[in-house]
Amino acid sequence: MLPTAQFLGSSFLFIACVTSLALAGRAFQLRYLTEWTGPAMLTARASASFSLVLMISYLLGAFGAFSLAPLAIGFLVTGPLGQFILKPPSSSQAQEIDFPARLGIPLAVGGMALISVWMLSVRFALWEGITGTDSLWYHMPFAVHFYQSESLMGFDFAEPLFQTYFYPSSGSLFHALGMVFFDRDFLTPLVNLGWLGFAILAGAAIGSERKVAATSALGVAAVFAGEGVLRGSAGSAMVDTPATFFFLAAVLLMIKRPQTRAALLLSGLAVGAGVSVKLTIIAPAALLGIAVV
């Protein structure tokens, strides 16, 4: 069991790193996508922040520095550096989220229903451990390998038959980060809950372009309430949820402001992140690439 002092210190450092990355994403959005508001604004910030997480992690992991000190330093300097380099014009201000109160009722009811169903699997995983086949087969072994080797360059030969060690593994990287910061793995059952929230947010942002944000958000939530998706994603290390978020974020960035270079760059980063999480995203990503051309 993690000592209380170590847990509090690790939690403080983890929150500080998350805050710094969020500030960097905010700086990017205020500098290049100033007019964006509501769910689209938050989705753009999240996409930028997660892209930075991946870039910093892979840069350090390529040199065997996927460990606490280098990662923490990299994450902590990103926020202030982003504020300095991407300082928005003096006229730019953070936009308030314009969300009609009447839409809060169906979203609250649908969200509570979805979370309550997901929490059944999450609670089981927290108390009994993760039991999903793919999570135990290669997702979590990859994460443990990253954590123990402090490198992202090697292969974890989890089994000899299906060559899973060639699968994209950025999804496992996020679980490995939890191990790096806390020297334990108790965050994994909770990680997909966060990705679920971001996927629903991206769905709402896409719907807001046609004034149907609540309907679009509930549509994404309904997909993840399905038995097959829920059983495989809730409380597990499966990567369908983060891959969905990254693809929806890329779609949003393309349909909202395709002629902006910053939006195009961020959309490409989101597509790349989605493919690096789950290879099947490459098919819709190719169609999105055709749309870009």
PDB file of C-alpha atoms in Angstrom:
ATOM      1  CA  MET A   1       0.000   0.000   0.000  1.00  0.00           C
ATOM      2  CA  LEU A   2       1.295   3.455  -0.908  1.00  0.00           C
ATOM      3  CA  PRO A   3       2.351   5.503   2.171  1.00  0.00           C
ATOM      4  CA  THR A   4       0.147   8.529   2.840  1.00  0.00           C
ATOM      5  CA  ALA A   5       2.965  11.067   2.474  1.00  0.00           C
ATOM      6  CA  GLN A   6       4.091   9.562  -0.823  1.00  0.00           C
ATOM      7  CA  PHE A   7       0.522   9.427  -2.119  1.00  0.00           C
ATOM      8  CA  LEU A   8      -0.107  13.093  -1.262  1.00  0.00           C
ATOM      9  CA  GLY A   9       3.184  14.155  -2.808  1.00  0.00           C
ATOM     10  CA  SER A  10       2.560  12.137  -5.973  1.00  0.00           C
ATOM     11  CA  SER A  11      -0.988  13.484  -6.206  1.00  0.00           C
ATOM     12  CA  PHE A  12       0.217  17.074  -5.881  1.00  0.00           C
ATOM     13  CA  LEU A  13       2.854  16.555  -8.579  1.00  0.00           C
ATOM     14  CA  PHE A  14       0.354  14.807 -10.854  1.00  0.00           C
ATOM     15  CA  ILE A  15      -2.212  17.611 -10.480  1.00  0.00           C
ATOM     16  CA  ALA A  16       0.492  20.234 -11.085  1.00  0.00           C
ATOM     17  CA  CYS A  17       1.520  18.495 -14.321  1.00  0.00           C
ATOM     18  CA  VAL A  18      -2.083  18.189 -15.506  1.00  0.00           C
ATOM     19  CA  THR A  19      -2.636  21.886 -14.750  1.00  0.00           C
ATOM     20  CA  SER A  20       0.494  22.874 -16.669  1.00  0.00           C
ATOM     21  CA  LEU A  21      -0.551  20.843 -19.713  1.00  0.00           C
ATOM     22  CA  ALA A  22      -4.052  22.316 -19.548  1.00  0.00           C
ATOM     23  CA  LEU A  23      -2.565  25.815 -19.518  1.00  0.00           C
ATOM     24  CA  ALA A  24      -0.522  24.970 -22.612  1.00  0.00           C
ATOM     25  CA  GLY A  25      -3.640  23.739 -24.413  1.00  0.00           C
ATOM     26  CA  ARG A  26      -5.465  26.882 -23.347  1.00  0.00           C
ATOM     27  CA  ALA A  27      -2.645  29.065 -24.673  1.00  0.00           C
ATOM     28  CA  PHE A  28      -2.786  27.342 -28.073  1.00  0.00           C
ATOM     29  CA  GLN A  29      -6.545  27.783 -28.314  1.00  0.00           C
ATOM     30  CA  LEU A  30      -6.466  31.453 -27.265  1.00  0.00           C
ATOM     31  CA  ARG A  31      -3.658  32.193 -29.700  1.00  0.00           C
ATOM     32  CA  TYR A  32      -4.981  30.488 -32.820  1.00  0.00           C
ATOM     33  CA  LEU A  33      -8.658  29.615 -32.258  1.00  0.00           C
ATOM     34  CA  THR A  34      -9.676  32.656 -30.271  1.00  0.00           C
ATOM     35  CA  GLU A  35     -13.291  32.789 -31.382  1.00  0.00           C
ATOM     36  CA  TRP A  36     -14.100  29.211 -30.351  1.00  0.00           C
ATOM     37  CA  THR A  37     -16.467  28.835 -27.423  1.00  0.00           C
ATOM     38  CA  GLY A  38     -18.279  26.146 -25.457  1.00  0.00           C
ATOM     39  CA  PRO A  39     -17.591  22.450 -26.096  1.00  0.00           C
ATOM     40  CA  ALA A  40     -15.518  23.203 -29.207  1.00  0.00           C
ATOM     41  CA  MET A  41     -13.178  25.385 -27.160  1.00  0.00           C
ATOM     42  CA  LEU A  42     -12.713  22.691 -24.515  1.00  0.00           C
ATOM     43  CA  THR A  43     -12.215  19.980 -27.158  1.00  0.00           C
ATOM     44  CA  ALA A  44      -9.513  22.026 -28.899  1.00  0.00           C
ATOM     45  CA  ARG A  45      -7.728  22.593 -25.598  1.00  0.00           C
ATOM     46  CA  ALA A  46      -7.926  18.912 -24.690  1.00  0.00           C
ATOM     47  CA  SER A  47      -6.618  17.858 -28.112  1.00  0.00           C
ATOM     48  CA  ALA A  48      -3.654  20.211 -27.819  1.00  0.00           C
ATOM     49  CA  SER A  49      -2.886  19.076 -24.268  1.00  0.00           C
ATOM     50  CA  PHE A  50      -3.030  15.356 -25.069  1.00  0.00           C
ATOM     51  CA  SER A  51      -0.891  15.908 -28.169  1.00  0.00           C
ATOM     52  CA  LEU A  52       1.740  17.497 -25.946  1.00  0.00           C
ATOM     53  CA  VAL A  53       1.559  14.554 -23.536  1.00  0.00           C
ATOM     54  CA  LEU A  54       2.263  12.145 -26.379  1.00  0.00           C
ATOM     55  CA  MET A  55       5.037  14.222 -27.936  1.00  0.00           C
ATOM     56  CA  ILE A  56       6.873  14.761 -24.642  1.00  0.00           C
ATOM     57  CA  SER A  57       6.452  11.120 -23.618  1.00  0.00           C
ATOM     58  CA  TYR A  58       7.710   9.735 -26.915  1.00  0.00           C
ATOM     59  CA  LEU A  59      10.602  12.182 -27.068  1.00  0.00           C
ATOM     60  CA  LEU A  60      11.800  11.189 -23.599  1.00  0.00           C
ATOM     61  CA  GLY A  61      10.886   7.530 -24.046  1.00  0.00           C
ATOM     62  CA  ALA A  62      13.014   7.327 -27.178  1.00  0.00           C
ATOM     63  CA  PHE A  63      16.081   7.999 -25.023  1.00  0.00           C
ATOM     64  CA  GLY A  64      15.192   5.790 -22.074  1.00  0.00           C
ATOM     65  CA  ALA A  65      13.964   8.708 -19.978  1.00  0.00           C
ATOM     66  CA  PHE A  66      10.344   7.625 -19.505  1.00  0.00           C
ATOM     67  CA  SER A  67      10.620   8.127 -15.755  1.00  0.00           C
ATOM     68  CA  LEU A  68       9.241  10.463 -13.110  1.00  0.00           C
ATOM     69  CA  ALA A  69      11.806  13.262 -13.027  1.00  0.00           C
ATOM     70  CA  PRO A  70      12.181  13.870 -16.805  1.00  0.00           C
ATOM     71  CA  LEU A  71       8.446  13.540 -17.434  1.00  0.00           C
ATOM     72  CA  ALA A  72       7.493  15.813 -14.544  1.00  0.00           C
ATOM     73  CA  ILE A  73       9.986  18.462 -15.656  1.00  0.00           C
ATOM     74  CA  GLY A  74       8.790  18.233 -19.244  1.00  0.00           C
ATOM     75  CA  PHE A  75       5.136  18.537 -18.273  1.00  0.00           C
ATOM     76  CA  LEU A  76       5.688  21.304 -15.718  1.00  0.00           C
ATOM     77  CA  VAL A  77       7.640  23.593 -18.056  1.00  0.00           C
ATOM     78  CA  THR A  78       5.147  23.112 -20.896  1.00  0.00           C
ATOM     79  CA  GLY A  79       2.486  25.370 -19.393  1.00  0.00           C
ATOM     80  CA  PRO A  80       4.661  28.420 -18.636  1.00  0.00           C
ATOM     81  CA  LEU A  81       6.574  27.936 -21.895  1.00  0.00           C
ATOM     82  CA  GLY A  82       3.334  27.760 -23.854  1.00  0.00           C
ATOM     83  CA  GLN A  83       2.068  30.911 -22.177  1.00  0.00           C
ATOM     84  CA  PHE A  84       5.295  32.699 -23.086  1.00  0.00           C
ATOM     85  CA  ILE A  85       5.645  31.501 -26.685  1.00  0.00           C
ATOM     86  CA  LEU A  86       1.949  31.450 -27.613  1.00  0.00           C
ATOM     87  CA  LYS A  87       0.968  34.556 -25.730  1.00  0.00           C
ATOM     88  CA  PRO A  88      -2.395  35.541 -27.250  1.00  0.00           C
ATOM     89  CA  PRO A  89      -3.034  39.080 -28.422  1.00  0.00           C
ATOM     90  CA  SER A  90      -3.990  41.469 -25.649  1.00  0.00           C
ATOM     91  CA  SER A  91      -7.530  41.644 -27.044  1.00  0.00           C
ATOM     92  CA  SER A  92      -8.025  37.890 -26.706  1.00  0.00           C
ATOM     93  CA  GLN A  93      -9.925  36.700 -23.682  1.00  0.00           C
ATOM     94  CA  ALA A  94     -11.177  33.321 -22.609  1.00  0.00           C
ATOM     95  CA  GLN A  95     -14.741  32.858 -23.761  1.00  0.00           C
ATOM     96  CA  GLU A  96     -17.437  31.764 -21.380  1.00  0.00           C
ATOM     97  CA  ILE A  97     -19.236  28.535 -22.131  1.00  0.00           C
ATOM     98  CA  ASP A  98     -22.651  29.430 -23.510  1.00  0.00           C
ATOM     99  CA  PHE A  99     -24.881  26.511 -22.621  1.00  0.00           C
ATOM    100  CA  PRO A 100     -28.668  26.890 -22.259  1.00  0.00           C
ATOM    101  CA  ALA A 101     -29.891  25.741 -18.871  1.00  0.00           C
ATOM    102  CA  ARG A 102     -32.775  23.774 -20.387  1.00  0.00           C
ATOM    103  CA  LEU A 103     -30.301  21.433 -22.072  1.00  0.00           C
ATOM    104  CA  GLY A 104     -28.778  20.548 -18.733  1.00  0.00           C
ATOM    105  CA  ILE A 105     -31.699  18.352 -17.672  1.00  0.00           C
ATOM    106  CA  PRO A 106     -31.507  15.672 -20.418  1.00  0.00           C
ATOM    107  CA  LEU A 107     -27.718  15.736 -20.321  1.00  0.00           C
ATOM    108  CA  ALA A 108     -27.679  15.352 -16.549  1.00  0.00           C
ATOM    109  CA  VAL A 109     -30.170  12.470 -16.628  1.00  0.00           C
ATOM    110  CA  GLY A 110     -28.395  10.703 -19.492  1.00  0.00           C
ATOM    111  CA  GLY A 111     -24.970  11.325 -18.002  1.00  0.00           C
ATOM    112  CA  MET A 112     -25.955  10.027 -14.576  1.00  0.00           C
ATOM    113  CA  ALA A 113     -27.501   6.925 -16.107  1.00  0.00           C
ATOM    114  CA  LEU A 114     -24.383   6.215 -18.152  1.00  0.00           C
ATOM    115  CA  ILE A 115     -21.964   6.836 -15.287  1.00  0.00           C
ATOM    116  CA  SER A 116     -23.999   4.649 -12.925  1.00  0.00           C
ATOM    117  CA  VAL A 117     -23.843   1.757 -15.382  1.00  0.00           C
ATOM    118  CA  TRP A 118     -20.126   2.271 -16.029  1.00  0.00           C
ATOM    119  CA  MET A 119     -19.389   2.469 -12.301  1.00  0.00           C
ATOM    120  CA  LEU A 120     -20.596  -1.098 -11.811  1.00  0.00           C
ATOM    121  CA  SER A 121     -17.701  -2.342 -13.932  1.00  0.00           C
ATOM    122  CA  VAL A 122     -15.307   0.250 -12.557  1.00  0.00           C
ATOM    123  CA  ARG A 123     -16.098  -0.732  -8.978  1.00  0.00           C
ATOM    124  CA  PHE A 124     -15.536  -4.391  -9.797  1.00  0.00           C
ATOM    125  CA  ALA A 125     -12.164  -3.585 -11.385  1.00  0.00           C
ATOM    126  CA  LEU A 126     -11.115  -1.463  -8.413  1.00  0.00           C
ATOM    127  CA  TRP A 127     -11.943  -4.188  -5.918  1.00  0.00           C
ATOM    128  CA  GLU A 128     -11.250  -7.383  -7.840  1.00  0.00           C
ATOM    129  CA  GLY A 129      -8.844  -6.288 -10.560  1.00  0.00           C
ATOM    130  CA  ILE A 130      -9.087  -6.067 -14.335  1.00  0.00           C
ATOM    131  CA  THR A 131     -10.235  -9.291 -15.968  1.00  0.00           C
ATOM    132  CA  GLY A 132     -10.704  -8.334 -19.624  1.00  0.00           C
ATOM    133  CA  THR A 133      -8.866 -10.558 -22.075  1.00  0.00           C
ATOM    134  CA  ASP A 134      -7.220  -7.884 -24.221  1.00  0.00           C
ATOM    135  CA  SER A 135      -6.328  -5.754 -21.190  1.00  0.00           C
ATOM    136  CA  LEU A 136      -4.440  -8.666 -19.612  1.00  0.00           C
ATOM    137  CA  TRP A 137      -3.172  -9.951 -22.953  1.00  0.00           C
ATOM    138  CA  TYR A 138      -1.258  -6.910 -24.201  1.00  0.00           C
ATOM    139  CA  HIS A 139      -2.620  -3.496 -23.131  1.00  0.00           C
ATOM    140  CA  MET A 140      -1.445  -3.692 -19.533  1.00  0.00           C
ATOM    141  CA  PRO A 141       1.711  -5.738 -20.264  1.00  0.00           C
ATOM    142  CA  PHE A 142       2.727  -2.959 -22.663  1.00  0.00           C
ATOM    143  CA  ALA A 143       2.100  -0.340 -19.963  1.00  0.00           C
ATOM    144  CA  VAL A 144       4.117  -2.277 -17.387  1.00  0.00           C
ATOM    145  CA  HIS A 145       6.930  -2.748 -19.913  1.00  0.00           C
ATOM    146  CA  PHE A 146       7.072   1.012 -20.559  1.00  0.00           C
ATOM    147  CA  TYR A 147       7.152   1.700 -16.831  1.00  0.00           C
ATOM    148  CA  GLN A 148       9.794  -0.879 -15.956  1.00  0.00           C
ATOM    149  CA  SER A 149      12.099  -0.287 -18.918  1.00  0.00           C
ATOM    150  CA  GLU A 150      11.667   3.526 -18.861  1.00  0.00           C
ATOM    151  CA  SER A 151      11.703   3.317 -22.650  1.00  0.00           C
ATOM    152  CA  LEU A 152       9.145   3.328 -25.445  1.00  0.00           C
ATOM    153  CA  MET A 153      11.480   1.872 -28.043  1.00  0.00           C
ATOM    154  CA  GLY A 154      11.517  -1.825 -27.176  1.00  0.00           C
ATOM    155  CA  PHE A 155       8.990  -4.565 -27.839  1.00  0.00           C
ATOM    156  CA  ASP A 156       7.152  -6.534 -25.206  1.00  0.00           C
ATOM    157  CA  PHE A 157       6.816 -10.012 -26.671  1.00  0.00           C
ATOM    158  CA  ALA A 158       3.577 -10.745 -24.843  1.00  0.00           C
ATOM    159  CA  GLU A 159       2.859 -13.885 -26.863  1.00  0.00           C
ATOM    160  CA  PRO A 160       4.226 -15.639 -29.968  1.00  0.00           C
ATOM    161  CA  LEU A 161       1.129 -16.243 -32.080  1.00  0.00           C
ATOM    162  CA  PHE A 162      -0.667 -13.020 -33.052  1.00  0.00           C
ATOM    163  CA  GLN A 163       2.270 -10.585 -32.939  1.00  0.00           C
ATOM    164  CA  THR A 164       0.394  -8.138 -30.716  1.00  0.00           C
ATOM    165  CA  TYR A 165       3.697  -6.439 -29.929  1.00  0.00           C
ATOM    166  CA  PHE A 166       3.397  -4.644 -33.262  1.00  0.00           C
ATOM    167  CA  TYR A 167       0.055  -3.088 -32.298  1.00  0.00           C
ATOM    168  CA  PRO A 168      -0.144   0.689 -31.741  1.00  0.00           C
ATOM    169  CA  SER A 169       0.291   1.241 -28.021  1.00  0.00           C
ATOM    170  CA  SER A 170      -0.214   4.906 -27.197  1.00  0.00           C
ATOM    171  CA  GLY A 171      -3.290   3.911 -25.226  1.00  0.00           C
ATOM    172  CA  SER A 172      -1.082   1.845 -22.928  1.00  0.00           C
ATOM    173  CA  LEU A 173       1.228   4.842 -22.546  1.00  0.00           C
ATOM    174  CA  PHE A 174      -1.407   6.733 -20.556  1.00  0.00           C
ATOM    175  CA  HIS A 175      -1.730   3.828 -18.128  1.00  0.00           C
ATOM    176  CA  ALA A 176       2.060   3.704 -17.833  1.00  0.00           C
ATOM    177  CA  LEU A 177       2.063   7.387 -16.873  1.00  0.00           C
ATOM    178  CA  GLY A 178      -0.121   6.582 -13.881  1.00  0.00           C
ATOM    179  CA  MET A 179       2.415   3.970 -12.809  1.00  0.00           C
ATOM    180  CA  VAL A 180       5.278   6.429 -13.230  1.00  0.00           C
ATOM    181  CA  PHE A 181       3.693   9.074 -11.019  1.00  0.00           C
ATOM    182  CA  PHE A 182       2.337   6.799  -8.271  1.00  0.00           C
ATOM    183  CA  ASP A 183       4.650   3.783  -8.474  1.00  0.00           C
ATOM    184  CA  ARG A 184       1.456   1.721  -8.434  1.00  0.00           C
ATOM    185  CA  ASP A 185      -1.366   0.965 -10.838  1.00  0.00           C
ATOM    186  CA  PHE A 186      -4.672   1.954  -9.294  1.00  0.00           C
ATOM    187  CA  LEU A 187      -5.685   4.546 -11.912  1.00  0.00           C
ATOM    188  CA  THR A 188      -6.271   2.145 -14.809  1.00  0.00           C
ATOM    189  CA  PRO A 189      -9.932   1.324 -13.949  1.00  0.00           C
ATOM    190  CA  LEU A 190     -10.647   5.078 -13.872  1.00  0.00           C
ATOM    191  CA  VAL A 191      -8.805   6.162 -17.024  1.00  0.00           C
ATOM    192  CA  ASN A 192     -11.553   5.265 -19.491  1.00  0.00           C
ATOM    193  CA  LEU A 193     -14.063   7.257 -17.439  1.00  0.00           C
ATOM    194  CA  GLY A 194     -12.047  10.347 -18.274  1.00  0.00           C
ATOM    195  CA  TRP A 195     -11.813   9.399 -21.944  1.00  0.00           C
ATOM    196  CA  LEU A 196     -15.581   8.837 -21.959  1.00  0.00           C
ATOM    197  CA  GLY A 197     -16.142  12.389 -20.757  1.00  0.00           C
ATOM    198  CA  PHE A 198     -13.875  13.789 -23.461  1.00  0.00           C
ATOM    199  CA  ALA A 199     -15.573  11.694 -26.168  1.00  0.00           C
ATOM    200  CA  ILE A 200     -18.995  12.977 -25.109  1.00  0.00           C
ATOM    201  CA  LEU A 201     -17.599  16.527 -25.041  1.00  0.00           C
ATOM    202  CA  ALA A 202     -16.298  16.157 -28.601  1.00  0.00           C
ATOM    203  CA  GLY A 203     -19.682  14.807 -29.688  1.00  0.00           C
ATOM    204  CA  ALA A 204     -21.406  17.797 -28.135  1.00  0.00           C
ATOM    205  CA  ALA A 205     -18.977  20.128 -29.906  1.00  0.00           C
ATOM    206  CA  ILE A 206     -19.761  18.562 -33.288  1.00  0.00           C
ATOM    207  CA  GLY A 207     -23.493  18.796 -32.616  1.00  0.00           C
ATOM    208  CA  SER A 208     -23.211  22.412 -31.522  1.00  0.00           C
ATOM    209  CA  GLU A 209     -22.307  23.298 -35.113  1.00  0.00           C
ATOM    210  CA  ARG A 210     -25.925  22.468 -35.989  1.00  0.00           C
ATOM    211  CA  LYS A 211     -27.449  23.574 -32.664  1.00  0.00           C
ATOM    212  CA  VAL A 212     -27.962  19.991 -31.498  1.00  0.00           C
ATOM    213  CA  ALA A 213     -25.200  19.741 -28.904  1.00  0.00           C
ATOM    214  CA  ALA A 214     -27.280  17.868 -26.318  1.00  0.00           C
ATOM    215  CA  THR A 215     -28.616  15.371 -28.843  1.00  0.00           C
ATOM    216  CA  SER A 216     -25.156  14.726 -30.250  1.00  0.00           C
ATOM    217  CA  ALA A 217     -23.657  14.286 -26.789  1.00  0.00           C
ATOM    218  CA  LEU A 218     -26.373  11.826 -25.804  1.00  0.00           C
ATOM    219  CA  GLY A 219     -25.832   9.977 -29.084  1.00  0.00           C
ATOM    220  CA  VAL A 220     -22.181   9.385 -28.225  1.00  0.00           C
ATOM    221  CA  ALA A 221     -23.184   8.400 -24.694  1.00  0.00           C
ATOM    222  CA  ALA A 222     -25.701   5.899 -26.073  1.00  0.00           C
ATOM    223  CA  VAL A 223     -22.952   4.175 -28.078  1.00  0.00           C
ATOM    224  CA  PHE A 224     -20.886   3.690 -24.938  1.00  0.00           C
ATOM    225  CA  ALA A 225     -23.917   2.440 -23.039  1.00  0.00           C
ATOM    226  CA  GLY A 226     -24.259  -0.511 -25.406  1.00  0.00           C
ATOM    227  CA  GLU A 227     -23.561  -3.856 -23.787  1.00  0.00           C
ATOM    228  CA  GLY A 228     -20.623  -4.846 -25.962  1.00  0.00           C
ATOM    229  CA  VAL A 229     -18.843  -1.491 -25.780  1.00  0.00           C
ATOM    230  CA  LEU A 230     -19.591  -1.025 -22.097  1.00  0.00           C
ATOM    231  CA  ARG A 231     -18.419  -4.486 -21.107  1.00  0.00           C
ATOM    232  CA  GLY A 232     -15.176  -4.030 -23.004  1.00  0.00           C
ATOM    233  CA  SER A 233     -14.362  -0.426 -22.038  1.00  0.00           C
ATOM    234  CA  ALA A 234     -15.655   0.319 -18.529  1.00  0.00           C
ATOM    235  CA  GLY A 235     -13.048  -0.354 -15.869  1.00  0.00           C
ATOM    236  CA  SER A 236     -10.577  -1.812 -18.383  1.00  0.00           C
ATOM    237  CA  ALA A 237      -7.484  -0.822 -20.344  1.00  0.00           C
ATOM    238  CA  MET A 238      -9.231  -1.113 -23.723  1.00  0.00           C
ATOM    239  CA  VAL A 239      -8.576   1.790 -26.090  1.00  0.00           C
ATOM    240  CA  ASP A 240     -11.846   2.211 -28.002  1.00  0.00           C
ATOM    241  CA  THR A 241     -12.854   5.219 -25.892  1.00  0.00           C
ATOM    242  CA  PRO A 242      -9.692   7.339 -26.339  1.00  0.00           C
ATOM    243  CA  ALA A 243      -9.541   6.430 -30.040  1.00  0.00           C
ATOM    244  CA  THR A 244     -13.131   7.649 -30.420  1.00  0.00           C
ATOM    245  CA  PHE A 245     -12.309  10.926 -28.691  1.00  0.00           C
ATOM    246  CA  PHE A 246      -9.313  11.653 -30.894  1.00  0.00           C
ATOM    247  CA  PHE A 247     -11.228  10.911 -34.087  1.00  0.00           C
ATOM    248  CA  LEU A 248     -14.233  13.019 -33.072  1.00  0.00           C
ATOM    249  CA  ALA A 249     -11.878  15.847 -32.137  1.00  0.00           C
ATOM    250  CA  ALA A 250     -10.242  15.638 -35.565  1.00  0.00           C
ATOM    251  CA  VAL A 251     -13.638  15.737 -37.273  1.00  0.00           C
ATOM    252  CA  LEU A 252     -14.668  18.774 -35.229  1.00  0.00           C
ATOM    253  CA  LEU A 253     -11.501  20.652 -36.102  1.00  0.00           C
ATOM    254  CA  MET A 254     -12.017  19.969 -39.793  1.00  0.00           C
ATOM    255  CA  ILE A 255     -15.686  20.900 -40.041  1.00  0.00           C
ATOM    256  CA  LYS A 256     -15.431  23.992 -37.883  1.00  0.00           C
ATOM    257  CA  ARG A 257     -12.438  25.776 -39.360  1.00  0.00           C
ATOM    258  CA  PRO A 258     -10.793  23.720 -42.128  1.00  0.00           C
ATOM    259  CA  GLN A 259      -9.042  26.713 -43.695  1.00  0.00           C
ATOM    260  CA  THR A 260      -7.124  27.588 -40.529  1.00  0.00           C
ATOM    261  CA  ARG A 261      -3.622  26.148 -40.439  1.00  0.00           C
ATOM    262  CA  ALA A 262      -3.726  25.782 -36.666  1.00  0.00           C
ATOM    263  CA  ALA A 263      -6.968  23.797 -36.837  1.00  0.00           C
ATOM    264  CA  LEU A 264      -5.548  21.668 -39.657  1.00  0.00           C
ATOM    265  CA  LEU A 265      -2.401  20.970 -37.635  1.00  0.00           C
ATOM    266  CA  LEU A 266      -4.362  20.090 -34.517  1.00  0.00           C
ATOM    267  CA  SER A 267      -6.721  17.890 -36.538  1.00  0.00           C
ATOM    268  CA  GLY A 268      -3.731  16.017 -37.963  1.00  0.00           C
ATOM    269  CA  LEU A 269      -2.290  15.547 -34.499  1.00  0.00           C
ATOM    270  CA  ALA A 270      -5.629  14.212 -33.257  1.00  0.00           C
ATOM    271  CA  VAL A 271      -5.893  11.765 -36.172  1.00  0.00           C
ATOM    272  CA  GLY A 272      -2.331  10.611 -35.604  1.00  0.00           C
ATOM    273  CA  ALA A 273      -3.002  10.141 -31.907  1.00  0.00           C
ATOM    274  CA  GLY A 274      -6.121   8.130 -32.698  1.00  0.00           C
ATOM    275  CA  VAL A 275      -4.248   5.820 -35.066  1.00  0.00           C
ATOM    276  CA  SER A 276      -1.435   5.413 -32.538  1.00  0.00           C
ATOM    277  CA  VAL A 277      -4.041   4.338 -29.975  1.00  0.00           C
ATOM    278  CA  LYS A 278      -6.041   1.927 -32.149  1.00  0.00           C
ATOM    279  CA  LEU A 279      -5.129   0.871 -35.664  1.00  0.00           C
ATOM    280  CA  THR A 280      -8.732   0.546 -36.882  1.00  0.00           C
ATOM    281  CA  ILE A 281      -9.017   4.340 -36.752  1.00  0.00           C
ATOM    282  CA  ILE A 282      -6.858   4.382 -39.884  1.00  0.00           C
ATOM    283  CA  ALA A 283      -9.878   3.681 -42.139  1.00  0.00           C
ATOM    284  CA  PRO A 284     -11.959   6.740 -41.154  1.00  0.00           C
ATOM    285  CA  ALA A 285      -8.714   8.705 -40.807  1.00  0.00           C
ATOM    286  CA  ALA A 286      -7.947   7.993 -44.480  1.00  0.00           C
ATOM    287  CA  LEU A 287     -11.353   9.340 -45.463  1.00  0.00           C
ATOM    288  CA  LEU A 288     -10.686  12.425 -43.367  1.00  0.00           C
ATOM    289  CA  GLY A 289      -7.363  12.826 -45.161  1.00  0.00           C
ATOM    290  CA  ILE A 290      -9.161  12.775 -48.503  1.00  0.00           C
ATOM    291  CA  ALA A 291     -11.438  15.517 -47.186  1.00  0.00           C
ATOM    292  CA  VAL A 292      -8.388  17.562 -46.244  1.00  0.00           C
ATOM    293  CA  VAL A 293      -6.950  17.287 -49.773  1.00  0.00           C
TER     294      VAL A 293
END
